[in-house]
Amino acid sequence: RFHGRLGGDLFGHPDVGPNTAPYLMSLVKFDISHNGFNGTIPLDGTSGFYNRDIGHDESLQNLKYLDLGYNLFSGTIPNNLANFENMQGLFLEHNRLVGTIPKSIYRGSGQGARPLPLVQIFLEQNSLSGTLNGGLATLPNLLELYVDGNKFTGVVPPELCEAHLNHAFLQNSIAARDCDGISCPANSASREGVAPCVPCLDDGGYHRYLGQHWAECRSNMEEVEILDLFYERMHGDEWLDHSYSWEKGAPVCQRKGVACDDAGRVTEIRLPSLGLRGPIPSKMGWLSQLRVLDLSDNDLTGLLPSDLRFLPLTLLDIRGSQMRGVVPPLLCVKEGINGNGIGPPGTDNKILYACENIVCPRGTYSSIGRASVPENEGEDGVRCLPCYDDQASFYMGRDRCTDVSIAGIVQIRSDVFRRGLAKSIPVMVAAAFLAVLARALVRRRKSSDSAFSTDENTDDAEHEDAEHDDGDPILAEHDDAEHYNVGHDDGEPILPRLSSISLRPLQQLWTSSHEDDEGEVHSEGDWTAGYSESRGTRPVKKVVELPETKSSLPNLT
């Protein structure tokens, strides 16, 4: 298996354009599924193909098949996917993506935008949130849409229910005409998260998400069970202060570090610097009265669960952790958490509601691990500043910058300035000069990398249970083997009509198990080189001729 990060400029290197990479103009299929790639999906739209007249990137305009499924990608679904105007198959299933489905997918982008000709959209088994938008029903060719196993709330829009989607999978025309054919409603579940759906027993409003599977249709957990789960997943028996040991089943209000209201419901959990280790369980989102969650300076890993958006949190402190990914977008607009959305009149909305008010993103830091909205007019508050050391590059919520390069000096100057210990204009000028110089050095360092290089650093938290087999990339299915002119005068092969890039592993039958963000072990099943012959009982993602009535893709072979 391939693993690591895809280069941030994979599709967006400024030196990659029609003259240096002409094959990107004819690429039809890009498939790196069933690997261990992590980080965000690198689509920044700043490549040499960018056309200012039409307002978007012209590379990959013939791309019809994009398969990034069964990896460890985090972050949000890029809006720039709408640049691929001929895309018919979008497969992002079984990753760790958060946020909403971008409207650009069905609205298009740039001047003269039109909906994408998407036939299949596989988004199941991520951490996407928000509500399903009826605009997806305007995609003229859409036949299959799978969104189960995410954290969508609300109901399936009637427009989608009436689109008769997923007919090939359901094999039942009646179910295809029902909303359950898109996703099981809240408080119900099924084997695949779509029809036939059965109500969850003893629900009480506990199962709030659409498209839940049987394993998620469990009885409501009491607060004592949630704290027992938290203690187990955070390796409580290894905490540095044994006076914080929580006996299983003990009353929640008697546990050290926990505070309750008069009704005995948990309102605060303060466990800083105790050596907590592991991902925050999403079940913490069911502590309905939790207002303070201080887990600072621990070894937290994984992703920040979007389930926390349902809590009346006023303080969330995860500084000094080893958490990756991005802040779930619905947390970024939640008012009250860390003062988010609360500030003096005239405060810029970009400061008032900001993801960095929840936690500083990767590549930045502040003395409190997050930004803060100014309390009074004329004040600056705290902002997350750039930092280039290894810790800040990989983890969110850094509260210090240990870099000793020019970039580190800039941070020191910034902190000193904020504390009022350096108020002179010369210091400000020097700090600004160093910042500009540091940025220039970083850009120069990045631009010297190959446009198609991958970061070999692995995500320990995301790969601790995965074994990675070596494999070779395949440059497959070019139109004619004669186009590989190895006798070129420059000694370099010519790839003028490359139509497919696949990084699927070769000649192996592989079964993987991995631990999710809640510590539960899941099996990904068996798969072989080539196209996946099964996604559970989902329709096969085969690349065959596309009649008007079949949910499959054009013949690329």
PDB file of C-alpha atoms in Angstrom, residues 82-281:
ATOM      1  CA  ALA A  82     -16.481  21.435  -9.657  1.00  0.00           C
ATOM      2  CA  ASN A  83     -13.613  22.381 -11.984  1.00  0.00           C
ATOM      3  CA  PHE A  84     -13.686  18.854 -13.399  1.00  0.00           C
ATOM      4  CA  GLU A  85     -16.554  19.598 -15.738  1.00  0.00           C
ATOM      5  CA  ASN A  86     -16.752  16.112 -17.264  1.00  0.00           C
ATOM      6  CA  MET A  87     -16.583  14.085 -14.053  1.00  0.00           C
ATOM      7  CA  GLN A  88     -19.098  11.253 -13.931  1.00  0.00           C
ATOM      8  CA  GLY A  89     -17.837   9.211 -10.977  1.00  0.00           C
ATOM      9  CA  LEU A  90     -16.829  10.731  -7.606  1.00  0.00           C
ATOM     10  CA  PHE A  91     -15.764   8.190  -4.984  1.00  0.00           C
ATOM     11  CA  LEU A  92     -14.634   9.521  -1.593  1.00  0.00           C
ATOM     12  CA  GLU A  93     -16.117   6.800   0.616  1.00  0.00           C
ATOM     13  CA  HIS A  94     -14.458   5.383   3.754  1.00  0.00           C
ATOM     14  CA  ASN A  95     -12.270   8.368   4.610  1.00  0.00           C
ATOM     15  CA  ARG A  96     -12.344  10.885   7.473  1.00  0.00           C
ATOM     16  CA  LEU A  97     -13.814  13.871   5.688  1.00  0.00           C
ATOM     17  CA  VAL A  98     -15.814  16.441   7.631  1.00  0.00           C
ATOM     18  CA  GLY A  99     -18.024  19.398   6.771  1.00  0.00           C
ATOM     19  CA  THR A 100     -20.831  19.595   4.247  1.00  0.00           C
ATOM     20  CA  ILE A 101     -21.260  18.552   0.620  1.00  0.00           C
ATOM     21  CA  PRO A 102     -20.116  21.609  -1.384  1.00  0.00           C
ATOM     22  CA  LYS A 103     -22.821  23.304  -3.433  1.00  0.00           C
ATOM     23  CA  SER A 104     -20.380  23.742  -6.299  1.00  0.00           C
ATOM     24  CA  ILE A 105     -20.848  20.048  -7.138  1.00  0.00           C
ATOM     25  CA  TYR A 106     -24.332  20.719  -8.442  1.00  0.00           C
ATOM     26  CA  ARG A 107     -23.943  24.399  -9.262  1.00  0.00           C
ATOM     27  CA  GLY A 108     -20.637  24.199 -11.103  1.00  0.00           C
ATOM     28  CA  SER A 109     -17.963  26.898 -10.966  1.00  0.00           C
ATOM     29  CA  GLY A 110     -16.619  29.746 -13.069  1.00  0.00           C
ATOM     30  CA  GLN A 111     -18.365  31.630 -15.819  1.00  0.00           C
ATOM     31  CA  GLY A 112     -21.117  29.743 -17.618  1.00  0.00           C
ATOM     32  CA  ALA A 113     -21.205  27.191 -14.811  1.00  0.00           C
ATOM     33  CA  ARG A 114     -23.392  24.156 -15.205  1.00  0.00           C
ATOM     34  CA  PRO A 115     -24.037  21.075 -13.043  1.00  0.00           C
ATOM     35  CA  LEU A 116     -21.506  18.290 -13.309  1.00  0.00           C
ATOM     36  CA  PRO A 117     -22.537  15.213 -15.330  1.00  0.00           C
ATOM     37  CA  LEU A 118     -22.129  13.022 -12.246  1.00  0.00           C
ATOM     38  CA  VAL A 119     -23.659   9.558 -12.423  1.00  0.00           C
ATOM     39  CA  GLN A 120     -22.302   8.094  -9.180  1.00  0.00           C
ATOM     40  CA  ILE A 121     -21.424   9.828  -5.893  1.00  0.00           C
ATOM     41  CA  PHE A 122     -20.079   7.604  -3.099  1.00  0.00           C
ATOM     42  CA  LEU A 123     -19.595   9.527   0.162  1.00  0.00           C
ATOM     43  CA  GLU A 124     -20.530   6.868   2.715  1.00  0.00           C
ATOM     44  CA  GLN A 125     -18.576   6.200   5.911  1.00  0.00           C
ATOM     45  CA  ASN A 126     -17.056   9.631   6.541  1.00  0.00           C
ATOM     46  CA  SER A 127     -17.844  12.253   9.188  1.00  0.00           C
ATOM     47  CA  LEU A 128     -19.715  14.670   6.931  1.00  0.00           C
ATOM     48  CA  SER A 129     -22.334  16.746   8.724  1.00  0.00           C
ATOM     49  CA  GLY A 130     -25.050  19.329   8.222  1.00  0.00           C
ATOM     50  CA  THR A 131     -28.112  18.525   6.121  1.00  0.00           C
ATOM     51  CA  LEU A 132     -28.576  17.019   2.683  1.00  0.00           C
ATOM     52  CA  ASN A 133     -29.267  19.670   0.056  1.00  0.00           C
ATOM     53  CA  GLY A 134     -32.046  19.132  -2.441  1.00  0.00           C
ATOM     54  CA  GLY A 135     -29.845  20.779  -5.055  1.00  0.00           C
ATOM     55  CA  LEU A 136     -28.193  17.393  -5.603  1.00  0.00           C
ATOM     56  CA  ALA A 137     -31.397  16.349  -7.354  1.00  0.00           C
ATOM     57  CA  THR A 138     -30.618  18.861 -10.122  1.00  0.00           C
ATOM     58  CA  LEU A 139     -27.676  16.774 -11.291  1.00  0.00           C
ATOM     59  CA  PRO A 140     -29.185  15.599 -14.595  1.00  0.00           C
ATOM     60  CA  ASN A 141     -27.389  12.243 -14.866  1.00  0.00           C
ATOM     61  CA  LEU A 142     -27.241  11.206 -11.198  1.00  0.00           C
ATOM     62  CA  LEU A 143     -28.294   7.599 -10.591  1.00  0.00           C
ATOM     63  CA  GLU A 144     -26.501   6.674  -7.356  1.00  0.00           C
ATOM     64  CA  LEU A 145     -25.902   8.721  -4.212  1.00  0.00           C
ATOM     65  CA  TYR A 146     -24.621   7.057  -1.028  1.00  0.00           C
ATOM     66  CA  VAL A 147     -24.273   9.170   2.121  1.00  0.00           C
ATOM     67  CA  ASP A 148     -24.889   6.648   4.915  1.00  0.00           C
ATOM     68  CA  GLY A 149     -22.517   6.301   7.844  1.00  0.00           C
ATOM     69  CA  ASN A 150     -22.002  10.063   8.164  1.00  0.00           C
ATOM     70  CA  LYS A 151     -23.384  12.616  10.625  1.00  0.00           C
ATOM     71  CA  PHE A 152     -26.093  14.257   8.562  1.00  0.00           C
ATOM     72  CA  THR A 153     -29.143  15.461  10.451  1.00  0.00           C
ATOM     73  CA  GLY A 154     -32.642  16.516   9.438  1.00  0.00           C
ATOM     74  CA  VAL A 155     -34.512  14.681   6.677  1.00  0.00           C
ATOM     75  CA  VAL A 156     -33.856  13.650   3.102  1.00  0.00           C
ATOM     76  CA  PRO A 157     -35.154  16.477   0.843  1.00  0.00           C
ATOM     77  CA  PRO A 158     -38.268  15.509  -1.156  1.00  0.00           C
ATOM     78  CA  GLU A 159     -36.483  16.391  -4.397  1.00  0.00           C
ATOM     79  CA  LEU A 160     -33.952  13.617  -3.774  1.00  0.00           C
ATOM     80  CA  CYS A 161     -36.667  11.177  -2.737  1.00  0.00           C
ATOM     81  CA  GLU A 162     -38.416  11.767  -6.050  1.00  0.00           C
ATOM     82  CA  ALA A 163     -35.250  11.265  -8.106  1.00  0.00           C
ATOM     83  CA  HIS A 164     -35.509   7.446  -7.851  1.00  0.00           C
ATOM     84  CA  LEU A 165     -31.830   7.071  -7.022  1.00  0.00           C
ATOM     85  CA  ASN A 166     -29.935   3.911  -6.049  1.00  0.00           C
ATOM     86  CA  HIS A 167     -32.376   1.739  -7.992  1.00  0.00           C
ATOM     87  CA  ALA A 168     -29.663  -0.706  -9.065  1.00  0.00           C
ATOM     88  CA  PHE A 169     -28.601  -1.284  -5.461  1.00  0.00           C
ATOM     89  CA  LEU A 170     -32.062  -1.476  -3.925  1.00  0.00           C
ATOM     90  CA  GLN A 171     -33.445  -3.771  -6.659  1.00  0.00           C
ATOM     91  CA  ASN A 172     -36.851  -2.632  -5.521  1.00  0.00           C
ATOM     92  CA  SER A 173     -38.719   0.029  -7.451  1.00  0.00           C
ATOM     93  CA  ILE A 174     -40.936   0.837  -4.459  1.00  0.00           C
ATOM     94  CA  ALA A 175     -37.942   1.446  -2.172  1.00  0.00           C
ATOM     95  CA  ALA A 176     -36.293   3.545  -4.882  1.00  0.00           C
ATOM     96  CA  ARG A 177     -39.274   5.889  -4.811  1.00  0.00           C
ATOM     97  CA  ASP A 178     -39.025   6.309  -1.056  1.00  0.00           C
ATOM     98  CA  CYS A 179     -36.724   8.590   0.931  1.00  0.00           C
ATOM     99  CA  ASP A 180     -35.327   5.513   2.661  1.00  0.00           C
ATOM    100  CA  GLY A 181     -33.730   4.635  -0.652  1.00  0.00           C
ATOM    101  CA  ILE A 182     -31.346   7.549  -0.096  1.00  0.00           C
ATOM    102  CA  SER A 183     -30.823   7.154   3.637  1.00  0.00           C
ATOM    103  CA  CYS A 184     -32.543   5.670   6.654  1.00  0.00           C
ATOM    104  CA  PRO A 185     -34.215   8.437   8.683  1.00  0.00           C
ATOM    105  CA  ALA A 186     -33.031   9.429  12.139  1.00  0.00           C
ATOM    106  CA  ASN A 187     -33.889   6.963  14.915  1.00  0.00           C
ATOM    107  CA  SER A 188     -33.705   4.014  12.540  1.00  0.00           C
ATOM    108  CA  ALA A 189     -31.058   1.815  10.955  1.00  0.00           C
ATOM    109  CA  SER A 190     -30.361  -1.000   8.513  1.00  0.00           C
ATOM    110  CA  ARG A 191     -27.497  -3.178   7.372  1.00  0.00           C
ATOM    111  CA  GLU A 192     -26.399  -0.673   4.719  1.00  0.00           C
ATOM    112  CA  GLY A 193     -27.958   2.529   6.083  1.00  0.00           C
ATOM    113  CA  VAL A 194     -30.622   2.561   3.344  1.00  0.00           C
ATOM    114  CA  ALA A 195     -33.925   0.760   2.808  1.00  0.00           C
ATOM    115  CA  PRO A 196     -35.251  -1.439   4.286  1.00  0.00           C
ATOM    116  CA  CYS A 197     -34.967   0.557   7.543  1.00  0.00           C
ATOM    117  CA  VAL A 198     -36.124  -0.526  11.011  1.00  0.00           C
ATOM    118  CA  PRO A 199     -36.737   1.830  13.986  1.00  0.00           C
ATOM    119  CA  CYS A 200     -34.161   1.682  16.766  1.00  0.00           C
ATOM    120  CA  LEU A 201     -35.636   0.365  20.011  1.00  0.00           C
ATOM    121  CA  ASP A 202     -35.604   2.435  23.198  1.00  0.00           C
ATOM    122  CA  ASP A 203     -34.517   5.408  21.165  1.00  0.00           C
ATOM    123  CA  GLY A 204     -35.567   8.511  23.064  1.00  0.00           C
ATOM    124  CA  GLY A 205     -34.065  10.723  20.388  1.00  0.00           C
ATOM    125  CA  TYR A 206     -30.609   9.239  20.858  1.00  0.00           C
ATOM    126  CA  HIS A 207     -30.026   8.210  17.230  1.00  0.00           C
ATOM    127  CA  ARG A 208     -30.080  11.620  15.579  1.00  0.00           C
ATOM    128  CA  TYR A 209     -28.176  10.904  12.357  1.00  0.00           C
ATOM    129  CA  LEU A 210     -29.383   9.803   8.953  1.00  0.00           C
ATOM    130  CA  GLY A 211     -28.187   6.567   7.394  1.00  0.00           C
ATOM    131  CA  GLN A 212     -27.199   4.660  10.519  1.00  0.00           C
ATOM    132  CA  HIS A 213     -26.109   1.033  10.371  1.00  0.00           C
ATOM    133  CA  TRP A 214     -27.178  -1.766  12.716  1.00  0.00           C
ATOM    134  CA  ALA A 215     -24.116  -1.374  14.926  1.00  0.00           C
ATOM    135  CA  GLU A 216     -25.131   2.216  15.675  1.00  0.00           C
ATOM    136  CA  CYS A 217     -28.695   1.302  16.613  1.00  0.00           C
ATOM    137  CA  ARG A 218     -27.982   0.709  20.282  1.00  0.00           C
ATOM    138  CA  SER A 219     -29.791   1.715  23.420  1.00  0.00           C
ATOM    139  CA  ASN A 220     -29.276   5.180  24.798  1.00  0.00           C
ATOM    140  CA  MET A 221     -26.093   5.429  26.867  1.00  0.00           C
ATOM    141  CA  GLU A 222     -26.330   6.871  30.346  1.00  0.00           C
ATOM    142  CA  GLU A 223     -23.752   9.447  31.442  1.00  0.00           C
ATOM    143  CA  VAL A 224     -22.029   6.904  33.662  1.00  0.00           C
ATOM    144  CA  GLU A 225     -21.552   4.626  30.626  1.00  0.00           C
ATOM    145  CA  ILE A 226     -20.183   7.501  28.540  1.00  0.00           C
ATOM    146  CA  LEU A 227     -17.605   8.373  31.208  1.00  0.00           C
ATOM    147  CA  ASP A 228     -16.656   4.716  31.568  1.00  0.00           C
ATOM    148  CA  LEU A 229     -16.112   4.594  27.807  1.00  0.00           C
ATOM    149  CA  PHE A 230     -14.102   7.825  27.937  1.00  0.00           C
ATOM    150  CA  TYR A 231     -11.894   6.454  30.736  1.00  0.00           C
ATOM    151  CA  GLU A 232     -11.258   3.260  28.788  1.00  0.00           C
ATOM    152  CA  ARG A 233     -10.493   4.969  25.471  1.00  0.00           C
ATOM    153  CA  MET A 234      -8.254   7.532  27.183  1.00  0.00           C
ATOM    154  CA  HIS A 235      -6.235   4.721  28.850  1.00  0.00           C
ATOM    155  CA  GLY A 236      -7.304   5.865  32.309  1.00  0.00           C
ATOM    156  CA  ASP A 237      -5.318   3.171  34.109  1.00  0.00           C
ATOM    157  CA  GLU A 238      -2.160   4.876  32.797  1.00  0.00           C
ATOM    158  CA  TRP A 239      -3.000   8.439  33.861  1.00  0.00           C
ATOM    159  CA  LEU A 240      -0.151  10.173  35.653  1.00  0.00           C
ATOM    160  CA  ASP A 241      -2.117  11.020  38.791  1.00  0.00           C
ATOM    161  CA  HIS A 242      -3.731   7.886  40.197  1.00  0.00           C
ATOM    162  CA  SER A 243      -6.049   9.930  42.394  1.00  0.00           C
ATOM    163  CA  TYR A 244      -8.004  10.494  39.176  1.00  0.00           C
ATOM    164  CA  SER A 245      -8.696   6.768  38.767  1.00  0.00           C
ATOM    165  CA  TRP A 246     -12.355   6.262  37.929  1.00  0.00           C
ATOM    166  CA  GLU A 247     -13.961   3.071  39.143  1.00  0.00           C
ATOM    167  CA  LYS A 248     -16.241   1.581  36.517  1.00  0.00           C
ATOM    168  CA  GLY A 249     -19.863   2.289  37.300  1.00  0.00           C
ATOM    169  CA  ALA A 250     -19.047   4.848  40.010  1.00  0.00           C
ATOM    170  CA  PRO A 251     -21.417   7.857  40.231  1.00  0.00           C
ATOM    171  CA  VAL A 252     -20.291  10.465  37.738  1.00  0.00           C
ATOM    172  CA  CYS A 253     -20.363  13.324  40.239  1.00  0.00           C
ATOM    173  CA  GLN A 254     -17.946  11.499  42.557  1.00  0.00           C
ATOM    174  CA  ARG A 255     -15.195  11.224  39.960  1.00  0.00           C
ATOM    175  CA  LYS A 256     -12.254  13.570  40.330  1.00  0.00           C
ATOM    176  CA  GLY A 257     -12.108  16.172  37.566  1.00  0.00           C
ATOM    177  CA  VAL A 258     -15.885  16.040  37.001  1.00  0.00           C
ATOM    178  CA  ALA A 259     -18.420  18.651  38.126  1.00  0.00           C
ATOM    179  CA  CYS A 260     -22.207  18.301  38.055  1.00  0.00           C
ATOM    180  CA  ASP A 261     -25.292  20.476  38.360  1.00  0.00           C
ATOM    181  CA  ASP A 262     -27.975  20.079  41.023  1.00  0.00           C
ATOM    182  CA  ALA A 263     -29.705  17.432  38.912  1.00  0.00           C
ATOM    183  CA  GLY A 264     -26.563  15.280  38.862  1.00  0.00           C
ATOM    184  CA  ARG A 265     -25.751  15.877  35.205  1.00  0.00           C
ATOM    185  CA  VAL A 266     -22.154  16.381  34.094  1.00  0.00           C
ATOM    186  CA  THR A 267     -21.346  20.039  33.398  1.00  0.00           C
ATOM    187  CA  GLU A 268     -17.532  20.124  33.527  1.00  0.00           C
ATOM    188  CA  ILE A 269     -14.662  17.747  32.815  1.00  0.00           C
ATOM    189  CA  ARG A 270     -11.214  19.115  33.650  1.00  0.00           C
ATOM    190  CA  LEU A 271      -8.337  16.676  33.094  1.00  0.00           C
ATOM    191  CA  PRO A 272      -5.290  18.722  31.996  1.00  0.00           C
ATOM    192  CA  SER A 273      -1.751  17.313  31.908  1.00  0.00           C
ATOM    193  CA  LEU A 274      -2.679  13.802  33.055  1.00  0.00           C
ATOM    194  CA  GLY A 275      -1.269  11.781  30.181  1.00  0.00           C
ATOM    195  CA  LEU A 276      -4.591  11.040  28.509  1.00  0.00           C
ATOM    196  CA  ARG A 277      -3.960   9.125  25.308  1.00  0.00           C
ATOM    197  CA  GLY A 278      -6.199   8.367  22.346  1.00  0.00           C
ATOM    198  CA  PRO A 279      -9.070   9.906  20.335  1.00  0.00           C
ATOM    199  CA  ILE A 280     -11.973  11.744  21.957  1.00  0.00           C
ATOM    200  CA  PRO A 281     -15.015   9.403  21.761  1.00  0.00           C
TER     201      PRO A 281
END
